[in-house]
Amino acid sequence: MASLCFEMNRSNNAKVKLCSKIHHVPAAMMCVFLYILQASVLDYYLINFINILYIYFLVADLFVLHTLVVSIIFGRTKMVRQRSAELAQTRMMVSLSWVSWLLININTSAKIIIIIEYNAWPVEKDPSFFGPNVFKTAIALSSCIFLFLLATQHDAPLGSDRRTYISDLTDTVVFDILDTVDILEVFFDKEDRARLWKGLDKIILAEATLNLILPAVPLITLSRTHFGLDKPKRPMMHFHQFLVVLVVNLPNLLTRMLLWHGMSLDISPFTLKNIILIGIAMYEFYEHKKEKLEDSRLISLEIGDRNYQQKNVKRRNLGSLPDQTTKPRSKVPEISIELEEPKIYTQVPRVSLV
């Protein structure tokens, strides 16, 4: 029985070691697979519904795929060196995840704009599988790609300060990408699209492009801080929250209000998401300013208290010295008289009578 328990424990330890070695391999494989799937679906829309010449997008896809694989391998190498305590070399290595994400979504955004401009999907009467829903799903795959790409770049333990810092910067990315997919819904209905004001479609496409590219900013921030190994700077975190509000939630909210009240189009549930995140960002900004004001007030009080204590010490030192200013002066000059000491004879002089 003891030998059986020993063998089970040994096998479990071997499984744990194996899982720790291939910890990021499934995430890397899923990241690469989802990117290939997304690129393939969008290329199908371009080639099948517009022009076969768009097959040249495959060159860009292969280049982006190569960059993605390199960034994953680079992140893996960086984590291995961190575990082996080669921190000096690790500090010199910077994550390339933001480069791959930037290239992925520049390429994806170009395809999305072309497909929407040419209405490159089957008409409603055509029961083709590759309709608007598959197109929207392909765009939404960017959220999954981001999560798996992020998982390949760090090994922060769950519940640690590093993990909390990473979550604070990246928690809203998935919802922002889904928000982007939802705001493109207006292009898939001919009647709704015909009612759009002139130039509004360009504004919506520009917002969607920025929303897809914006997650590169938290990846750059995480790369600069080595995914929480260096002490994160709070101003950078607040800047990121402000940027998300300014670029994603506020424009999307205004666009939805315009489509709802100006053109009587259907309202989206993501409107509440925009309002909630704007409110949360403003409240956190208020808390930050309040904390900063309290810190400055405490510092000023400490400085005043320190100056007061120094003045008290000086007063005590002055009080312990003799007061020479109140010593009376005599008007009569002092006269010193020196008297010679009397000579004392120890022997009586002899007198001779001759």
mmCIF file of C-alpha atoms in Angstrom:
data_model
loop_
_atom_site.group_PDB
_atom_site.id
_atom_site.type_symbol
_atom_site.label_atom_id
_atom_site.label_comp_id
_atom_site.label_asym_id
_atom_site.label_seq_id
_atom_site.Cartn_x
_atom_site.Cartn_y
_atom_site.Cartn_z
ATOM 1 C CA MET A 1 0.000 0.000 0.000
ATOM 2 C CA ALA A 2 2.817 2.368 0.878
ATOM 3 C CA SER A 3 4.580 1.589 -2.385
ATOM 4 C CA LEU A 4 1.363 2.284 -4.310
ATOM 5 C CA CYS A 5 0.968 5.684 -2.636
ATOM 6 C CA PHE A 6 4.600 6.450 -3.380
ATOM 7 C CA GLU A 7 4.142 5.611 -7.048
ATOM 8 C CA MET A 8 0.993 7.750 -7.269
ATOM 9 C CA ASN A 9 2.773 10.666 -5.638
ATOM 10 C CA ARG A 10 5.681 10.248 -8.001
ATOM 11 C CA SER A 11 3.421 10.187 -11.047
ATOM 12 C CA ASN A 12 1.568 13.288 -9.831
ATOM 13 C CA ASN A 13 4.844 15.147 -9.379
ATOM 14 C CA ALA A 14 5.866 14.167 -12.887
ATOM 15 C CA LYS A 15 2.561 15.475 -14.255
ATOM 16 C CA VAL A 16 2.983 18.757 -12.399
ATOM 17 C CA LYS A 17 6.500 19.182 -13.784
ATOM 18 C CA LEU A 18 5.280 18.388 -17.289
ATOM 19 C CA CYS A 19 2.412 20.880 -17.023
ATOM 20 C CA SER A 20 4.758 23.567 -15.715
ATOM 21 C CA LYS A 21 7.039 23.042 -18.703
ATOM 22 C CA ILE A 22 4.253 23.246 -21.305
ATOM 23 C CA HIS A 23 2.222 25.783 -19.330
ATOM 24 C CA HIS A 24 2.045 28.369 -22.130
ATOM 25 C CA VAL A 25 2.066 26.002 -25.100
ATOM 26 C CA PRO A 26 -1.755 25.581 -25.321
ATOM 27 C CA ALA A 27 -2.248 29.351 -25.085
ATOM 28 C CA ALA A 28 0.336 29.921 -27.813
ATOM 29 C CA MET A 29 -1.247 27.301 -30.064
ATOM 30 C CA MET A 30 -4.724 28.760 -29.577
ATOM 31 C CA CYS A 31 -3.454 32.274 -30.255
ATOM 32 C CA VAL A 32 -1.844 31.239 -33.546
ATOM 33 C CA PHE A 33 -4.833 29.097 -34.556
ATOM 34 C CA LEU A 34 -7.378 31.859 -33.902
ATOM 35 C CA TYR A 35 -5.347 34.386 -35.851
ATOM 36 C CA ILE A 36 -5.095 32.023 -38.822
ATOM 37 C CA LEU A 37 -8.850 31.400 -38.602
ATOM 38 C CA GLN A 38 -9.658 35.112 -38.459
ATOM 39 C CA ALA A 39 -7.344 35.992 -41.330
ATOM 40 C CA SER A 40 -8.670 33.130 -43.453
ATOM 41 C CA VAL A 41 -12.323 34.088 -42.969
ATOM 42 C CA LEU A 42 -11.715 37.744 -43.799
ATOM 43 C CA ASP A 43 -9.634 36.776 -46.836
ATOM 44 C CA TYR A 44 -12.504 34.598 -48.034
ATOM 45 C CA TYR A 45 -14.859 37.582 -47.956
ATOM 46 C CA LEU A 46 -12.357 39.677 -49.895
ATOM 47 C CA ILE A 47 -11.539 37.074 -52.528
ATOM 48 C CA ASN A 48 -14.953 35.481 -52.992
ATOM 49 C CA PHE A 49 -17.220 38.535 -52.828
ATOM 50 C CA ILE A 50 -15.008 41.344 -54.193
ATOM 51 C CA ASN A 51 -11.988 40.403 -56.284
ATOM 52 C CA ILE A 52 -9.539 37.546 -56.477
ATOM 53 C CA LEU A 53 -6.681 40.046 -56.543
ATOM 54 C CA TYR A 54 -7.121 40.471 -52.797
ATOM 55 C CA ILE A 55 -5.296 37.176 -52.485
ATOM 56 C CA TYR A 56 -2.211 39.342 -52.076
ATOM 57 C CA PHE A 57 -3.364 39.941 -48.517
ATOM 58 C CA LEU A 58 -1.921 36.486 -47.840
ATOM 59 C CA VAL A 59 1.553 38.026 -47.976
ATOM 60 C CA ALA A 60 0.650 40.435 -45.195
ATOM 61 C CA ASP A 61 -0.991 37.609 -43.264
ATOM 62 C CA LEU A 62 2.160 35.493 -43.409
ATOM 63 C CA PHE A 63 4.320 38.400 -42.285
ATOM 64 C CA VAL A 64 2.009 39.127 -39.347
ATOM 65 C CA LEU A 65 1.902 35.429 -38.460
ATOM 66 C CA HIS A 66 5.696 35.334 -38.404
ATOM 67 C CA THR A 67 5.763 38.369 -36.088
ATOM 68 C CA LEU A 68 3.195 36.757 -33.805
ATOM 69 C CA VAL A 69 5.194 33.540 -33.493
ATOM 70 C CA VAL A 70 8.399 35.476 -32.814
ATOM 71 C CA SER A 71 6.727 37.526 -30.067
ATOM 72 C CA ILE A 72 5.398 34.355 -28.415
ATOM 73 C CA ILE A 73 8.818 32.670 -28.502
ATOM 74 C CA PHE A 74 10.464 35.844 -27.238
ATOM 75 C CA GLY A 75 8.013 36.036 -24.343
ATOM 76 C CA ARG A 76 8.638 32.396 -23.493
ATOM 77 C CA THR A 77 12.408 32.958 -23.444
ATOM 78 C CA LYS A 78 11.976 35.966 -21.198
ATOM 79 C CA MET A 79 9.926 33.990 -18.671
ATOM 80 C CA VAL A 80 12.459 31.140 -18.608
ATOM 81 C CA ARG A 81 15.235 33.587 -17.798
ATOM 82 C CA GLN A 82 13.125 35.131 -15.071
ATOM 83 C CA ARG A 83 12.711 31.738 -13.430
ATOM 84 C CA SER A 84 16.454 31.107 -13.637
ATOM 85 C CA ALA A 85 17.115 34.415 -11.844
ATOM 86 C CA GLU A 86 18.886 35.962 -14.826
ATOM 87 C CA LEU A 87 17.285 39.286 -13.978
ATOM 88 C CA ALA A 88 20.069 41.398 -15.442
ATOM 89 C CA GLN A 89 19.507 39.894 -18.875
ATOM 90 C CA THR A 90 15.738 39.920 -18.415
ATOM 91 C CA ARG A 91 15.691 43.688 -17.886
ATOM 92 C CA MET A 92 17.244 44.144 -21.305
ATOM 93 C CA MET A 93 14.476 42.116 -22.982
ATOM 94 C CA VAL A 94 11.256 43.902 -23.891
ATOM 95 C CA SER A 95 8.037 42.139 -24.823
ATOM 96 C CA LEU A 96 7.139 42.269 -28.519
ATOM 97 C CA SER A 97 3.474 41.476 -27.945
ATOM 98 C CA TRP A 98 2.418 45.049 -28.686
ATOM 99 C CA VAL A 99 4.185 44.923 -32.063
ATOM 100 C CA SER A 100 2.366 41.766 -33.105
ATOM 101 C CA TRP A 101 -0.973 43.114 -31.853
ATOM 102 C CA LEU A 102 -0.464 46.356 -33.744
ATOM 103 C CA LEU A 103 0.317 44.550 -36.995
ATOM 104 C CA ILE A 104 -2.550 42.086 -36.548
ATOM 105 C CA ASN A 105 -5.159 44.782 -36.149
ATOM 106 C CA ILE A 106 -3.810 47.156 -38.771
ATOM 107 C CA ASN A 107 -4.138 44.283 -41.217
ATOM 108 C CA THR A 108 -7.552 43.303 -39.843
ATOM 109 C CA SER A 109 -8.853 46.879 -39.876
ATOM 110 C CA ALA A 110 -7.876 47.304 -43.519
ATOM 111 C CA LYS A 111 -9.833 44.172 -44.417
ATOM 112 C CA ILE A 112 -12.861 45.272 -42.384
ATOM 113 C CA ILE A 113 -12.986 48.681 -44.074
ATOM 114 C CA ILE A 114 -12.760 47.155 -47.560
ATOM 115 C CA ILE A 115 -15.402 44.513 -46.849
ATOM 116 C CA ILE A 116 -17.859 47.031 -45.386
ATOM 117 C CA GLU A 117 -17.291 49.580 -48.148
ATOM 118 C CA TYR A 118 -18.075 46.972 -50.818
ATOM 119 C CA ASN A 119 -20.847 45.212 -48.841
ATOM 120 C CA ALA A 120 -18.907 42.009 -49.375
ATOM 121 C CA TRP A 121 -21.387 39.508 -48.022
ATOM 122 C CA PRO A 122 -24.289 37.584 -49.546
ATOM 123 C CA VAL A 123 -27.680 39.176 -49.976
ATOM 124 C CA GLU A 124 -30.419 38.263 -47.547
ATOM 125 C CA LYS A 125 -32.046 35.828 -49.989
ATOM 126 C CA ASP A 126 -28.814 33.864 -50.413
ATOM 127 C CA PRO A 127 -28.594 31.233 -47.633
ATOM 128 C CA SER A 128 -24.789 31.273 -47.571
ATOM 129 C CA PHE A 129 -22.911 30.374 -44.407
ATOM 130 C CA PHE A 130 -20.537 33.305 -44.842
ATOM 131 C CA GLY A 131 -22.980 36.061 -44.042
ATOM 132 C CA PRO A 132 -22.835 39.070 -41.713
ATOM 133 C CA ASN A 133 -22.897 36.911 -38.578
ATOM 134 C CA VAL A 134 -19.752 35.000 -39.528
ATOM 135 C CA PHE A 135 -18.112 38.286 -40.465
ATOM 136 C CA LYS A 136 -18.910 39.773 -37.047
ATOM 137 C CA THR A 137 -17.711 36.604 -35.338
ATOM 138 C CA ALA A 138 -14.404 36.822 -37.195
ATOM 139 C CA ILE A 139 -13.915 40.375 -35.928
ATOM 140 C CA ALA A 140 -14.837 39.327 -32.385
ATOM 141 C CA LEU A 141 -12.068 36.704 -32.463
ATOM 142 C CA SER A 142 -9.663 39.573 -31.775
ATOM 143 C CA SER A 143 -10.782 39.508 -28.139
ATOM 144 C CA CYS A 144 -9.777 35.847 -27.803
ATOM 145 C CA ILE A 145 -6.494 36.471 -29.611
ATOM 146 C CA PHE A 146 -5.692 39.231 -27.132
ATOM 147 C CA LEU A 147 -6.354 37.009 -24.115
ATOM 148 C CA PHE A 148 -4.197 34.151 -25.390
ATOM 149 C CA LEU A 149 -1.438 36.516 -26.499
ATOM 150 C CA LEU A 150 -1.404 38.110 -23.057
ATOM 151 C CA ALA A 151 -1.225 34.688 -21.396
ATOM 152 C CA THR A 152 1.948 33.861 -23.335
ATOM 153 C CA GLN A 153 3.784 36.942 -22.072
ATOM 154 C CA HIS A 154 3.726 36.535 -18.283
ATOM 155 C CA ASP A 155 3.548 33.952 -15.506
ATOM 156 C CA ALA A 156 2.244 36.148 -12.692
ATOM 157 C CA PRO A 157 0.677 34.026 -9.915
ATOM 158 C CA LEU A 158 -3.041 34.317 -9.386
ATOM 159 C CA GLY A 159 -3.857 36.836 -6.658
ATOM 160 C CA SER A 160 -0.425 38.475 -6.695
ATOM 161 C CA ASP A 161 0.196 42.203 -7.055
ATOM 162 C CA ARG A 162 1.570 41.612 -10.538
ATOM 163 C CA ARG A 163 -1.584 39.803 -11.607
ATOM 164 C CA THR A 164 -3.761 42.570 -10.176
ATOM 165 C CA TYR A 165 -1.738 45.192 -12.030
ATOM 166 C CA ILE A 166 -2.048 43.289 -15.315
ATOM 167 C CA SER A 167 -5.780 42.824 -14.798
ATOM 168 C CA ASP A 168 -6.300 46.514 -14.055
ATOM 169 C CA LEU A 169 -4.804 47.421 -17.416
ATOM 170 C CA THR A 170 -6.396 44.728 -19.579
ATOM 171 C CA ASP A 171 -9.758 43.803 -18.053
ATOM 172 C CA THR A 172 -11.819 46.036 -20.336
ATOM 173 C CA VAL A 173 -10.109 45.101 -23.619
ATOM 174 C CA VAL A 174 -12.410 42.164 -24.364
ATOM 175 C CA PHE A 175 -15.546 44.242 -23.790
ATOM 176 C CA ASP A 176 -14.167 47.112 -25.868
ATOM 177 C CA ILE A 177 -13.610 44.792 -28.831
ATOM 178 C CA LEU A 178 -17.108 43.335 -28.507
ATOM 179 C CA ASP A 179 -18.401 46.896 -28.264
ATOM 180 C CA THR A 180 -16.656 47.604 -31.558
ATOM 181 C CA VAL A 181 -18.353 44.643 -33.219
ATOM 182 C CA ASP A 182 -21.719 45.811 -31.937
ATOM 183 C CA ILE A 183 -21.343 49.354 -33.250
ATOM 184 C CA LEU A 184 -20.700 47.967 -36.753
ATOM 185 C CA GLU A 185 -24.176 46.422 -36.707
ATOM 186 C CA VAL A 186 -25.608 49.450 -38.480
ATOM 187 C CA PHE A 187 -23.768 48.524 -41.697
ATOM 188 C CA PHE A 188 -25.480 45.147 -42.090
ATOM 189 C CA ASP A 189 -28.974 46.540 -42.629
ATOM 190 C CA LYS A 190 -29.537 48.325 -45.935
ATOM 191 C CA GLU A 191 -32.305 50.566 -44.629
ATOM 192 C CA ASP A 192 -30.350 51.614 -41.549
ATOM 193 C CA ARG A 193 -27.229 52.238 -43.579
ATOM 194 C CA ALA A 194 -29.145 54.327 -46.101
ATOM 195 C CA ARG A 195 -30.334 56.616 -43.306
ATOM 196 C CA LEU A 196 -26.816 57.386 -42.096
ATOM 197 C CA TRP A 197 -25.754 60.984 -42.462
ATOM 198 C CA LYS A 198 -23.021 61.769 -44.919
ATOM 199 C CA GLY A 199 -19.633 61.092 -43.363
ATOM 200 C CA LEU A 200 -21.040 59.281 -40.336
ATOM 201 C CA ASP A 201 -20.083 55.895 -41.761
ATOM 202 C CA LYS A 202 -16.466 57.061 -42.026
ATOM 203 C CA ILE A 203 -16.542 58.199 -38.405
ATOM 204 C CA ILE A 204 -17.881 54.828 -37.242
ATOM 205 C CA LEU A 205 -15.206 52.952 -39.187
ATOM 206 C CA ALA A 206 -12.511 55.221 -37.733
ATOM 207 C CA GLU A 207 -13.809 54.531 -34.221
ATOM 208 C CA ALA A 208 -13.779 50.786 -34.873
ATOM 209 C CA THR A 209 -10.207 50.938 -36.159
ATOM 210 C CA LEU A 210 -9.004 52.884 -33.117
ATOM 211 C CA ASN A 211 -10.792 50.495 -30.773
ATOM 212 C CA LEU A 212 -9.002 47.532 -32.325
ATOM 213 C CA ILE A 213 -5.575 49.190 -32.243
ATOM 214 C CA LEU A 214 -5.891 50.741 -28.766
ATOM 215 C CA PRO A 215 -5.092 47.528 -26.780
ATOM 216 C CA ALA A 216 -1.508 47.997 -27.942
ATOM 217 C CA VAL A 217 -1.236 50.789 -25.339
ATOM 218 C CA PRO A 218 -1.639 48.548 -22.249
ATOM 219 C CA LEU A 219 0.692 46.017 -23.867
ATOM 220 C CA ILE A 220 3.314 48.751 -24.272
ATOM 221 C CA THR A 221 2.825 49.774 -20.639
ATOM 222 C CA LEU A 222 3.166 46.183 -19.462
ATOM 223 C CA SER A 223 6.246 45.724 -21.610
ATOM 224 C CA ARG A 224 7.909 48.792 -20.088
ATOM 225 C CA THR A 225 7.251 47.523 -16.550
ATOM 226 C CA HIS A 226 8.136 43.902 -17.430
ATOM 227 C CA PHE A 227 4.549 42.851 -16.655
ATOM 228 C CA GLY A 228 4.634 44.120 -13.092
ATOM 229 C CA LEU A 229 8.187 43.149 -12.137
ATOM 230 C CA ASP A 230 9.055 46.830 -11.960
ATOM 231 C CA LYS A 231 6.998 49.054 -9.734
ATOM 232 C CA PRO A 232 4.070 50.322 -11.803
ATOM 233 C CA LYS A 233 3.514 54.038 -12.077
ATOM 234 C CA ARG A 234 0.050 55.154 -11.095
ATOM 235 C CA PRO A 235 -0.028 58.139 -13.491
ATOM 236 C CA MET A 236 0.437 55.712 -16.371
ATOM 237 C CA MET A 237 -2.517 53.636 -15.195
ATOM 238 C CA HIS A 238 -4.719 56.710 -14.889
ATOM 239 C CA PHE A 239 -3.588 57.859 -18.323
ATOM 240 C CA HIS A 240 -4.650 54.500 -19.764
ATOM 241 C CA GLN A 241 -8.076 54.713 -18.119
ATOM 242 C CA PHE A 242 -8.521 58.237 -19.428
ATOM 243 C CA LEU A 243 -7.483 57.088 -22.908
ATOM 244 C CA VAL A 244 -10.023 54.255 -22.872
ATOM 245 C CA VAL A 245 -12.756 56.713 -21.915
ATOM 246 C CA LEU A 246 -11.689 59.282 -24.485
ATOM 247 C CA VAL A 247 -11.137 56.936 -27.438
ATOM 248 C CA VAL A 248 -13.560 54.056 -26.840
ATOM 249 C CA ASN A 249 -16.465 54.684 -24.512
ATOM 250 C CA LEU A 250 -17.224 58.358 -25.036
ATOM 251 C CA PRO A 251 -17.207 58.259 -28.883
ATOM 252 C CA ASN A 252 -19.224 55.036 -28.916
ATOM 253 C CA LEU A 253 -21.748 56.499 -26.487
ATOM 254 C CA LEU A 254 -22.144 59.680 -28.530
ATOM 255 C CA THR A 255 -22.499 57.680 -31.741
ATOM 256 C CA ARG A 256 -25.179 55.468 -30.217
ATOM 257 C CA MET A 257 -27.077 58.463 -28.873
ATOM 258 C CA LEU A 258 -26.924 60.010 -32.334
ATOM 259 C CA LEU A 259 -28.169 56.839 -34.020
ATOM 260 C CA TRP A 260 -30.900 56.418 -31.429
ATOM 261 C CA HIS A 261 -32.282 59.938 -31.140
ATOM 262 C CA GLY A 262 -31.265 61.325 -34.517
ATOM 263 C CA MET A 263 -32.163 58.374 -36.737
ATOM 264 C CA SER A 264 -34.487 56.301 -34.523
ATOM 265 C CA LEU A 265 -32.311 53.204 -34.798
ATOM 266 C CA ASP A 266 -32.341 50.424 -32.232
ATOM 267 C CA ILE A 267 -30.512 51.065 -28.980
ATOM 268 C CA SER A 268 -27.705 48.732 -27.958
ATOM 269 C CA PRO A 269 -27.154 47.238 -24.485
ATOM 270 C CA PHE A 270 -23.521 48.323 -24.782
ATOM 271 C CA THR A 271 -24.736 51.868 -24.162
ATOM 272 C CA LEU A 272 -24.939 51.005 -20.479
ATOM 273 C CA LYS A 273 -21.424 49.604 -20.657
ATOM 274 C CA ASN A 274 -20.158 52.929 -22.011
ATOM 275 C CA ILE A 275 -21.952 54.903 -19.300
ATOM 276 C CA ILE A 276 -20.770 52.622 -16.483
ATOM 277 C CA LEU A 277 -17.124 52.643 -17.548
ATOM 278 C CA ILE A 278 -17.122 56.410 -17.996
ATOM 279 C CA GLY A 279 -18.573 56.784 -14.495
ATOM 280 C CA ILE A 280 -16.032 54.383 -12.995
ATOM 281 C CA ALA A 281 -13.136 56.178 -14.673
ATOM 282 C CA MET A 282 -14.337 59.582 -13.466
ATOM 283 C CA TYR A 283 -14.804 58.305 -9.917
ATOM 284 C CA GLU A 284 -11.315 56.774 -9.845
ATOM 285 C CA PHE A 285 -9.899 60.029 -11.180
ATOM 286 C CA TYR A 286 -11.680 61.875 -8.364
ATOM 287 C CA GLU A 287 -10.321 59.413 -5.779
ATOM 288 C CA HIS A 288 -6.810 59.861 -7.145
ATOM 289 C CA LYS A 289 -7.024 63.649 -6.920
ATOM 290 C CA LYS A 290 -8.511 63.441 -3.440
ATOM 291 C CA GLU A 291 -5.730 61.151 -2.240
ATOM 292 C CA LYS A 292 -3.114 63.403 -3.792
ATOM 293 C CA LEU A 293 -4.614 66.457 -2.065
ATOM 294 C CA GLU A 294 -4.656 64.683 1.300
ATOM 295 C CA ASP A 295 -1.038 63.614 0.868
ATOM 296 C CA SER A 296 0.043 67.175 0.121
ATOM 297 C CA ARG A 297 -1.900 68.439 3.150
ATOM 298 C CA LEU A 298 -0.262 65.869 5.425
ATOM 299 C CA ILE A 299 3.165 66.781 4.077
ATOM 300 C CA SER A 300 2.542 70.469 4.751
ATOM 301 C CA LEU A 301 1.377 69.660 8.288
ATOM 302 C CA GLU A 302 4.481 67.572 8.916
ATOM 303 C CA ILE A 303 6.714 70.376 7.661
ATOM 304 C CA GLY A 304 4.924 72.907 9.887
ATOM 305 C CA ASP A 305 5.185 70.623 12.911
ATOM 306 C CA ARG A 306 8.885 70.073 12.238
ATOM 307 C CA ASN A 307 9.528 73.817 12.012
ATOM 308 C CA TYR A 308 7.605 74.385 15.247
ATOM 309 C CA GLN A 309 9.688 71.768 17.052
ATOM 310 C CA GLN A 310 12.907 73.328 15.780
ATOM 311 C CA LYS A 311 11.817 76.738 17.106
ATOM 312 C CA ASN A 312 11.054 75.224 20.516
ATOM 313 C CA VAL A 313 14.490 73.623 20.647
ATOM 314 C CA LYS A 314 16.136 76.959 19.872
ATOM 315 C CA ARG A 315 14.145 78.676 22.603
ATOM 316 C CA ARG A 316 15.146 76.054 25.145
ATOM 317 C CA ASN A 317 18.796 76.402 24.223
ATOM 318 C CA LEU A 318 18.626 80.173 24.607
ATOM 319 C CA GLY A 319 16.911 79.833 27.979
ATOM 320 C CA SER A 320 19.668 77.620 29.389
ATOM 321 C CA LEU A 321 22.446 80.211 28.717
ATOM 322 C CA PRO A 322 23.313 82.864 31.392
ATOM 323 C CA ASP A 323 21.708 86.184 30.773
ATOM 324 C CA GLN A 324 24.615 88.567 30.360
ATOM 325 C CA THR A 325 22.585 91.480 29.152
ATOM 326 C CA THR A 326 21.077 92.207 32.617
ATOM 327 C CA LYS A 327 24.375 92.200 34.509
ATOM 328 C CA PRO A 328 24.813 95.637 36.219
ATOM 329 C CA ARG A 329 27.844 97.683 35.424
ATOM 330 C CA SER A 330 29.755 99.548 38.178
ATOM 331 C CA LYS A 331 30.580 103.184 37.544
ATOM 332 C CA VAL A 332 33.587 103.091 39.952
ATOM 333 C CA PRO A 333 36.659 101.737 38.279
ATOM 334 C CA GLU A 334 38.064 98.646 39.813
ATOM 335 C CA ILE A 335 41.412 99.102 41.588
ATOM 336 C CA SER A 336 43.636 96.160 42.183
ATOM 337 C CA ILE A 337 46.264 96.438 44.987
ATOM 338 C CA GLU A 338 49.034 93.940 45.137
ATOM 339 C CA LEU A 339 50.651 93.466 48.592
ATOM 340 C CA GLU A 340 53.962 91.853 49.151
ATOM 341 C CA GLU A 341 53.897 88.854 51.314
ATOM 342 C CA PRO A 342 55.746 89.373 54.644
ATOM 343 C CA LYS A 343 59.074 87.678 55.010
ATOM 344 C CA ILE A 344 59.139 85.125 57.736
ATOM 345 C CA TYR A 345 62.498 84.335 59.329
ATOM 346 C CA THR A 346 62.849 80.889 60.593
ATOM 347 C CA GLN A 347 66.090 81.565 62.500
ATOM 348 C CA VAL A 348 66.856 84.354 65.036
ATOM 349 C CA PRO A 349 69.962 86.355 64.091
ATOM 350 C CA ARG A 350 72.912 85.936 66.433
ATOM 351 C CA VAL A 351 74.342 89.027 68.276
ATOM 352 C CA SER A 352 77.975 88.914 69.373
ATOM 353 C CA LEU A 353 79.265 91.203 72.099
ATOM 354 C CA VAL A 354 82.881 91.946 71.588
#
